[in-house]
mmCIF file of C-alpha atoms in Angstrom:
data_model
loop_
_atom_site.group_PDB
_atom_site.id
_atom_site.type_symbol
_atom_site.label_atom_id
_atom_site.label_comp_id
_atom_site.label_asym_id
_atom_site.label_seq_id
_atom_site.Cartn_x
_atom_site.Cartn_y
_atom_site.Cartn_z
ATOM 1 C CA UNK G 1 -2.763 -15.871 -0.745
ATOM 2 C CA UNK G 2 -4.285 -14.586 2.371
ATOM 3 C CA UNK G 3 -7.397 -12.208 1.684
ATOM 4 C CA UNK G 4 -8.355 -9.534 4.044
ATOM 5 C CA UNK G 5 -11.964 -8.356 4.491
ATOM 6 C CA UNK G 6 -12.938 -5.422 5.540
ATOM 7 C CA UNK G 7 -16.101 -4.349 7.037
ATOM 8 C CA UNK G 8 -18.259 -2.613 6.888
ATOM 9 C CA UNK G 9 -17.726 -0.912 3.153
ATOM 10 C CA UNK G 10 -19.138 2.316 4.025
ATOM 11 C CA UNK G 11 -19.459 3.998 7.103
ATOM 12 C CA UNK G 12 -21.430 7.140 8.276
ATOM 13 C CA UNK G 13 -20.690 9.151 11.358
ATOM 14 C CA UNK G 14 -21.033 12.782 12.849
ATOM 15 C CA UNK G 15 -18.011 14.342 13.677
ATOM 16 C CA UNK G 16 -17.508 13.321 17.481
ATOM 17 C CA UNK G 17 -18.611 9.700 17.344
ATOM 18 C CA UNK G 18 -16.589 6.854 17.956
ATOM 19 C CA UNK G 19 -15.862 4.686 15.356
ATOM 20 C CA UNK G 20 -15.025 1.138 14.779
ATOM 21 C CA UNK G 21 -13.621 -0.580 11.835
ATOM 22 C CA UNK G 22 -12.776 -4.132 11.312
ATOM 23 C CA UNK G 23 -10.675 -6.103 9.155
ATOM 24 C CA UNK G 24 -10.280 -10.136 9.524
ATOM 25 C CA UNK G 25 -7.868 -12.055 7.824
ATOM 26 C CA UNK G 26 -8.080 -15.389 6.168
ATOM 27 C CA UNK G 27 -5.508 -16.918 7.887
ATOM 28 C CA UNK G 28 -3.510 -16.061 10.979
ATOM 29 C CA UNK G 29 -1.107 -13.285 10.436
ATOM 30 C CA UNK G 30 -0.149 -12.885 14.070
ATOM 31 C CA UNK G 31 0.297 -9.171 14.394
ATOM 32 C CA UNK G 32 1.486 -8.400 11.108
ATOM 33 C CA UNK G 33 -1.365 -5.888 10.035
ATOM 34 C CA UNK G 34 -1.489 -2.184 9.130
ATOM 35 C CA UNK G 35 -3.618 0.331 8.486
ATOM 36 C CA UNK G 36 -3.915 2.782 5.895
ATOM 37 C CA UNK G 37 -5.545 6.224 5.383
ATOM 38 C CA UNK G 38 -6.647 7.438 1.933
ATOM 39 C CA UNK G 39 -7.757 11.117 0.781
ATOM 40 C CA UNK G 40 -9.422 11.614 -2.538
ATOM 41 C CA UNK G 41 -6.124 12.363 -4.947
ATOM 42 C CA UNK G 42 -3.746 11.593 -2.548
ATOM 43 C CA UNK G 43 -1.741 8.085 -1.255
ATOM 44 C CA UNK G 44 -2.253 6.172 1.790
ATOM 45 C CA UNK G 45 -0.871 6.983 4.156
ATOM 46 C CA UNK G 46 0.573 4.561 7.148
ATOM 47 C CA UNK G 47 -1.750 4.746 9.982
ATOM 48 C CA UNK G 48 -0.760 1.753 12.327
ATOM 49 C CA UNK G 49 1.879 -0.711 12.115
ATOM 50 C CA UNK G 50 2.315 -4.180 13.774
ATOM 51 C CA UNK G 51 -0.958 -4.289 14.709
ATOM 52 C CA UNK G 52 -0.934 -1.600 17.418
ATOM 53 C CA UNK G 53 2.038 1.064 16.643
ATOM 54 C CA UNK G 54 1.013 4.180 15.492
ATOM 55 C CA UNK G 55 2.468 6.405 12.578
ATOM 56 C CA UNK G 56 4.085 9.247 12.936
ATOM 57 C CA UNK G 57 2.025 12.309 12.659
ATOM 58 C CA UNK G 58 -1.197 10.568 13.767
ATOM 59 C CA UNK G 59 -3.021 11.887 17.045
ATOM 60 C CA UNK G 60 -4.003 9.437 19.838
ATOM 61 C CA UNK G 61 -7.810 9.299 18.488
ATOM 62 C CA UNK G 62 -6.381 6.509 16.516
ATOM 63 C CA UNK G 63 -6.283 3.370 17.718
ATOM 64 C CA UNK G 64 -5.583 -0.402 16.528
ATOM 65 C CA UNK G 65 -6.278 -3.751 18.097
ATOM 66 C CA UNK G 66 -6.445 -7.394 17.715
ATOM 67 C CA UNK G 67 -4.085 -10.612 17.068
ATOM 68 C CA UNK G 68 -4.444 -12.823 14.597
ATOM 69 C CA UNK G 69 -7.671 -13.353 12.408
ATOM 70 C CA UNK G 70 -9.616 -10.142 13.919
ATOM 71 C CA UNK G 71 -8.667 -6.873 13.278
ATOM 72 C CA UNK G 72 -9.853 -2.942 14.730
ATOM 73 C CA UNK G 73 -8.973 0.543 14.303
ATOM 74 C CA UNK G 74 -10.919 2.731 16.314
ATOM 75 C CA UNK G 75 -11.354 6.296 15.805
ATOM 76 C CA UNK G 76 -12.624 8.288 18.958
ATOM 77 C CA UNK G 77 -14.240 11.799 18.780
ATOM 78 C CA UNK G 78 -14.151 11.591 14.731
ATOM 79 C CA UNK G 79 -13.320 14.745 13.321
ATOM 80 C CA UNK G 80 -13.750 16.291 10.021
ATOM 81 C CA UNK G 81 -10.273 15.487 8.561
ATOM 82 C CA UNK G 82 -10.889 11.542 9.401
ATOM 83 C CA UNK G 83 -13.559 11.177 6.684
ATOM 84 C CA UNK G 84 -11.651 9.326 4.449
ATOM 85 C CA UNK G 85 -10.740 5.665 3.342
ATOM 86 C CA UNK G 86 -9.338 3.234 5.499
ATOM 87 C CA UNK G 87 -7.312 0.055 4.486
ATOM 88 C CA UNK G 88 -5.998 -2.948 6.530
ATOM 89 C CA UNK G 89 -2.742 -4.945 5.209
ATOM 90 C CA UNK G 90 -1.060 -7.889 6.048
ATOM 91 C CA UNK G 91 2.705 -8.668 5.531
ATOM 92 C CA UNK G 92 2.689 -12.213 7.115
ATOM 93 C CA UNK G 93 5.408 -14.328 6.375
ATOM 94 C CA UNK G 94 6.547 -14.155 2.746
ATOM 95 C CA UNK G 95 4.490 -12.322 0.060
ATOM 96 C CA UNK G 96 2.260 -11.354 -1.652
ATOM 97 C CA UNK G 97 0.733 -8.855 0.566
ATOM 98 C CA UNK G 98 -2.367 -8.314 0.831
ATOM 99 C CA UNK G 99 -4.884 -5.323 1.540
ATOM 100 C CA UNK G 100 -8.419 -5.134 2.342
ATOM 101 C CA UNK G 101 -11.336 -3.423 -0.387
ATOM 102 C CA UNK G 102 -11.472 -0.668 2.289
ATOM 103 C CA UNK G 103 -13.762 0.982 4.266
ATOM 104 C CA UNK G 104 -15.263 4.494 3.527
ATOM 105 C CA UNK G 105 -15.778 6.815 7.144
ATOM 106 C CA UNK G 106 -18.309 9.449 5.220
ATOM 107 C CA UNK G 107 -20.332 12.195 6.855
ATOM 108 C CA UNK G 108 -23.821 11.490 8.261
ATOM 109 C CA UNK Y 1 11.347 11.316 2.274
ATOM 110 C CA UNK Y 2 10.628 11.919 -1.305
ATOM 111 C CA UNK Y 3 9.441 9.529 -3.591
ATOM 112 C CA UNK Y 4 9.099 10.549 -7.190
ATOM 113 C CA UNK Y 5 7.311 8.317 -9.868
ATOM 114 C CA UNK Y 6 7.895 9.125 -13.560
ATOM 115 C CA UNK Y 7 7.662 6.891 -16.632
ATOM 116 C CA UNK Y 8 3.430 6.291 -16.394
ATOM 117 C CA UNK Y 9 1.313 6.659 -19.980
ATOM 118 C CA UNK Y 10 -0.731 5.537 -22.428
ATOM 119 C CA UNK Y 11 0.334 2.151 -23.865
ATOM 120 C CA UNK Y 12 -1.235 -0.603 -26.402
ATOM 121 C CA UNK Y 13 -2.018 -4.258 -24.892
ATOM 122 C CA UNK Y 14 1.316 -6.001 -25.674
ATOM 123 C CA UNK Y 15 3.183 -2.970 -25.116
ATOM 124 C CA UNK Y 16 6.095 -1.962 -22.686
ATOM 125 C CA UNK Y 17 6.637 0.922 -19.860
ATOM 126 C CA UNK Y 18 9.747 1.393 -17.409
ATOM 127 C CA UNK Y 19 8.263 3.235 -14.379
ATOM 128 C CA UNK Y 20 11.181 4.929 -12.527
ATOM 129 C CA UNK Y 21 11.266 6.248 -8.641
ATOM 130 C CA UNK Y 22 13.922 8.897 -7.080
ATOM 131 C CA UNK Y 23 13.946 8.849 -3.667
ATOM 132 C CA UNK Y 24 15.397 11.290 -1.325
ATOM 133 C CA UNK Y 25 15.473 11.886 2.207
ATOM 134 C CA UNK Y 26 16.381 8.854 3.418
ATOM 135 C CA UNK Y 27 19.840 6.322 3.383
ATOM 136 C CA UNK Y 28 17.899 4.633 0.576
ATOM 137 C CA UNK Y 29 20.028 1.490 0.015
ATOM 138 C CA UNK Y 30 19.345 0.607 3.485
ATOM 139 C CA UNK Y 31 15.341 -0.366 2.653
ATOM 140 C CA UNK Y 32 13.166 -2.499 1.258
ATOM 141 C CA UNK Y 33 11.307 -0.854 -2.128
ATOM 142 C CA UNK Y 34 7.520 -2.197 -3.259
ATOM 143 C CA UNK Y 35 5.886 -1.074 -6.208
ATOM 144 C CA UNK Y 36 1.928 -1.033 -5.103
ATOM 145 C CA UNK Y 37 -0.787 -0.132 -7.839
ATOM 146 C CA UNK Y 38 -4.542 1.177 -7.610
ATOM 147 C CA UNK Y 39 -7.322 0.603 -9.925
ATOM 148 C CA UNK Y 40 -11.324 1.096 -9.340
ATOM 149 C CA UNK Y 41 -11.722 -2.802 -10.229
ATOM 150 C CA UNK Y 42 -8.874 -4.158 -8.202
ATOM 151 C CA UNK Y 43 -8.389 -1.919 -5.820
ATOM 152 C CA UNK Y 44 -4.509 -1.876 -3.905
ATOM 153 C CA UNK Y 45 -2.724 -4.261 -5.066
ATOM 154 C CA UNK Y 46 1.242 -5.159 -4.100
ATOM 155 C CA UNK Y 47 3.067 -5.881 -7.167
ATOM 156 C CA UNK Y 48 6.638 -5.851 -6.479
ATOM 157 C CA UNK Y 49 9.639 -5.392 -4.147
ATOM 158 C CA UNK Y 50 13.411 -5.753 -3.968
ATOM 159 C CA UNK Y 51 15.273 -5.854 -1.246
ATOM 160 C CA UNK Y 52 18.079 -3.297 -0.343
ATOM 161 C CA UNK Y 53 20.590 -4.856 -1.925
ATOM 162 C CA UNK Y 54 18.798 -5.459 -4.804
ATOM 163 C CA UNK Y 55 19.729 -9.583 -4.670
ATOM 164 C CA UNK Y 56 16.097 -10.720 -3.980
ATOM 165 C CA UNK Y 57 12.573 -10.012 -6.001
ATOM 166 C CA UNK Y 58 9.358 -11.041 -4.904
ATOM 167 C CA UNK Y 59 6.443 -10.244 -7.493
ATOM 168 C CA UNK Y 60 2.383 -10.783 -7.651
ATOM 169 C CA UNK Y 61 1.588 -13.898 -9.383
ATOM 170 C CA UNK Y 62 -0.748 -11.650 -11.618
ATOM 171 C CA UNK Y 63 2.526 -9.988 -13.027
ATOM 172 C CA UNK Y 64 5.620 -12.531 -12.995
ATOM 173 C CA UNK Y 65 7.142 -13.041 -16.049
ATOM 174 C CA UNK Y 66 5.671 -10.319 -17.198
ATOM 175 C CA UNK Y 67 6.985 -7.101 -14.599
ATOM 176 C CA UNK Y 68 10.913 -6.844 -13.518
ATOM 177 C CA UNK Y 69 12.043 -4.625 -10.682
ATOM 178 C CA UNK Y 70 15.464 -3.390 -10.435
ATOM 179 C CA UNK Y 71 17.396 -0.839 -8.341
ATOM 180 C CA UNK Y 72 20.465 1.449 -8.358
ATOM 181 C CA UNK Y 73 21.430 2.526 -5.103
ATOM 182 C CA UNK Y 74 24.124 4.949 -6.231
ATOM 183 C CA UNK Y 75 21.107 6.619 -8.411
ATOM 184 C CA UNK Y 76 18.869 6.182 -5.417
ATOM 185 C CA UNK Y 77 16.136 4.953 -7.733
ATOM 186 C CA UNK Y 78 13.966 1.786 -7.938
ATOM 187 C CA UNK Y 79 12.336 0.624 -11.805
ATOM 188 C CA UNK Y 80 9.268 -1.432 -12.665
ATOM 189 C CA UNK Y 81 9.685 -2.701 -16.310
ATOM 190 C CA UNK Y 82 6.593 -3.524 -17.740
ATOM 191 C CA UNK Y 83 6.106 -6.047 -20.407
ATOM 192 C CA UNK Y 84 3.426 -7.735 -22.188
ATOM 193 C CA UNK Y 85 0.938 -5.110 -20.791
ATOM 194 C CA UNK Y 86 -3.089 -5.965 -20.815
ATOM 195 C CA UNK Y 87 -5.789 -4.057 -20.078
ATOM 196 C CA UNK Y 88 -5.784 -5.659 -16.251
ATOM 197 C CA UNK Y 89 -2.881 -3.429 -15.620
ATOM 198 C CA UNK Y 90 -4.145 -0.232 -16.028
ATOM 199 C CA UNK Y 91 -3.711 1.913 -12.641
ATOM 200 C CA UNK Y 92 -2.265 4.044 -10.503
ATOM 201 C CA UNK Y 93 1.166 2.610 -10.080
ATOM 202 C CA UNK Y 94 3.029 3.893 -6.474
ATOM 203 C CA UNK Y 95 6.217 3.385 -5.738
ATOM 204 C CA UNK Y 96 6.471 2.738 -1.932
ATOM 205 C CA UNK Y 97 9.226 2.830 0.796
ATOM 206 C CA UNK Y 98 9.191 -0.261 3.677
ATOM 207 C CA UNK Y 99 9.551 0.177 7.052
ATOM 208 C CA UNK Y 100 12.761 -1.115 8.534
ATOM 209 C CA UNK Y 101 12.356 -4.970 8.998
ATOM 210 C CA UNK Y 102 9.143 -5.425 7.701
ATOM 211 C CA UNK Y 103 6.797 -5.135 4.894
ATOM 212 C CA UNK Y 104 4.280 -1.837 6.141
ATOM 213 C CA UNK Y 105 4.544 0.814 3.798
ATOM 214 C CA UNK Y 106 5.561 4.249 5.586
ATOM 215 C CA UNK Y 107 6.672 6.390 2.525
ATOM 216 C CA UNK Y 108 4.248 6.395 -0.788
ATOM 217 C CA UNK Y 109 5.257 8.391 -3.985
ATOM 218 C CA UNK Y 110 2.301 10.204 -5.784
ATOM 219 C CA UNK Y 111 1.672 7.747 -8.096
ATOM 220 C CA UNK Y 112 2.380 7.131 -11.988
ATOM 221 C CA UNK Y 113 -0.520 6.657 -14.194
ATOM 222 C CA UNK Y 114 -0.466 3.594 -16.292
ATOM 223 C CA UNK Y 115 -3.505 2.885 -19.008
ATOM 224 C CA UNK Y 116 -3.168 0.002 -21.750
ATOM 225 C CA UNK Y 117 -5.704 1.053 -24.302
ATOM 226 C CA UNK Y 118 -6.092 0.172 -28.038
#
């Protein structure tokens, strides 16, 4: 099974910062890697697929990188409805799938 | 897109639940379903999918032989059967929606509510 880690687990920012998130797989999973946003009572919510491709309904603040092992989402000019949690996935090959413990983008 | 869990509860370790999802909104015998859960301990976890014709089942190892998933694309509605239940699979349990062609999750239901208790 391939296990994600995500880091770091808790993150604090102002609203306006840019933010950086990573997530590294333990094996290659080329660009098969999304991201997930999570509200307190609610789902996730599909943030980026294949890597780079963003969601529907997501502004261009959002932003994912990397190939591979190494994973980013960046968040420029954080605002107040991006404090939430954020999960990586990958869906490599065959399954299982896998997701990352998450990281938490709180209020400094 | 509507996805509608029902079927979540209270059950004894041993026990049995049938989680059911409707879906709407979509041509849904053209995708990919996944049952994902949630718990404070294990955080997301993928448990199950079937694919849209309902011929092939993948499942965790931490719930084959244990969990079946099934579909009726007339009734537009995927089912987690639940056997053996232990305490390890108490969670939130979410039916989920694949994107075309691969295995990201772009629809999520609200989640069913499974706890095995004594």
């Amino acid at each position: 099974e391939i296990v994600m880690t995500q880091s770091p687990a808790t993150l604090s920012a102002s609203p306006g910062e840019r933010v950086t998130l990573s997530c590294r797989a333990s094996e290659s999973v080329s660009g098969d890697l999304a991201w997930y946003q999570q509200k307190p009572g609610q789902a996730p919510r599909l943030l980026i697929y294949g890597a780079t491709t963003r969601a529907t309904g997501f502004p261009p603040r959002f932003s994912g990188s990397g190939y591979g092992t190494e994973f980013t989402l960046t968040i420029s000019n954080l605002q107040s409805e991006d404090f939430a949690v954020y999960y990586c996935q990958q869906y490599s090959k065959r399954p299982p799938w896998t997701f990352g413990r998450g990281t938490k983008v709180d209020m400094k | 897109v509507q996805l509608v869990e029902s079927g979540g509860a209270l059950a004894q370790p041993g026990g049995s639940l049938r989680l059911s999802c409707a879906a709407t909104g979509f041509l849904f015998g053209s995708y990919e379903m996944n049952w994902v859960r949630q718990s404070p301990e294990k955080g997301l976890e993928w448990v199950s999918s079937i694919t849209s014709d309902g011929n092939t089942k993948y499942y965790a190892d931490s719930v084959r032989g244990r969990f079946t998933i099934s579909r009726d694309n007339a009734k537009k509605t995927v089912y987690l059967q639940m056997n053996s239940l232990t305490v390890e699979d108490t969670a939130i349990y979410y039916c989920v929606k694949a994107v075309a062609g691969e295995a990201s999750f772009d629809y999520w239901g609200q989640g069913a509510l499974v706890t095995v208790s004594a």
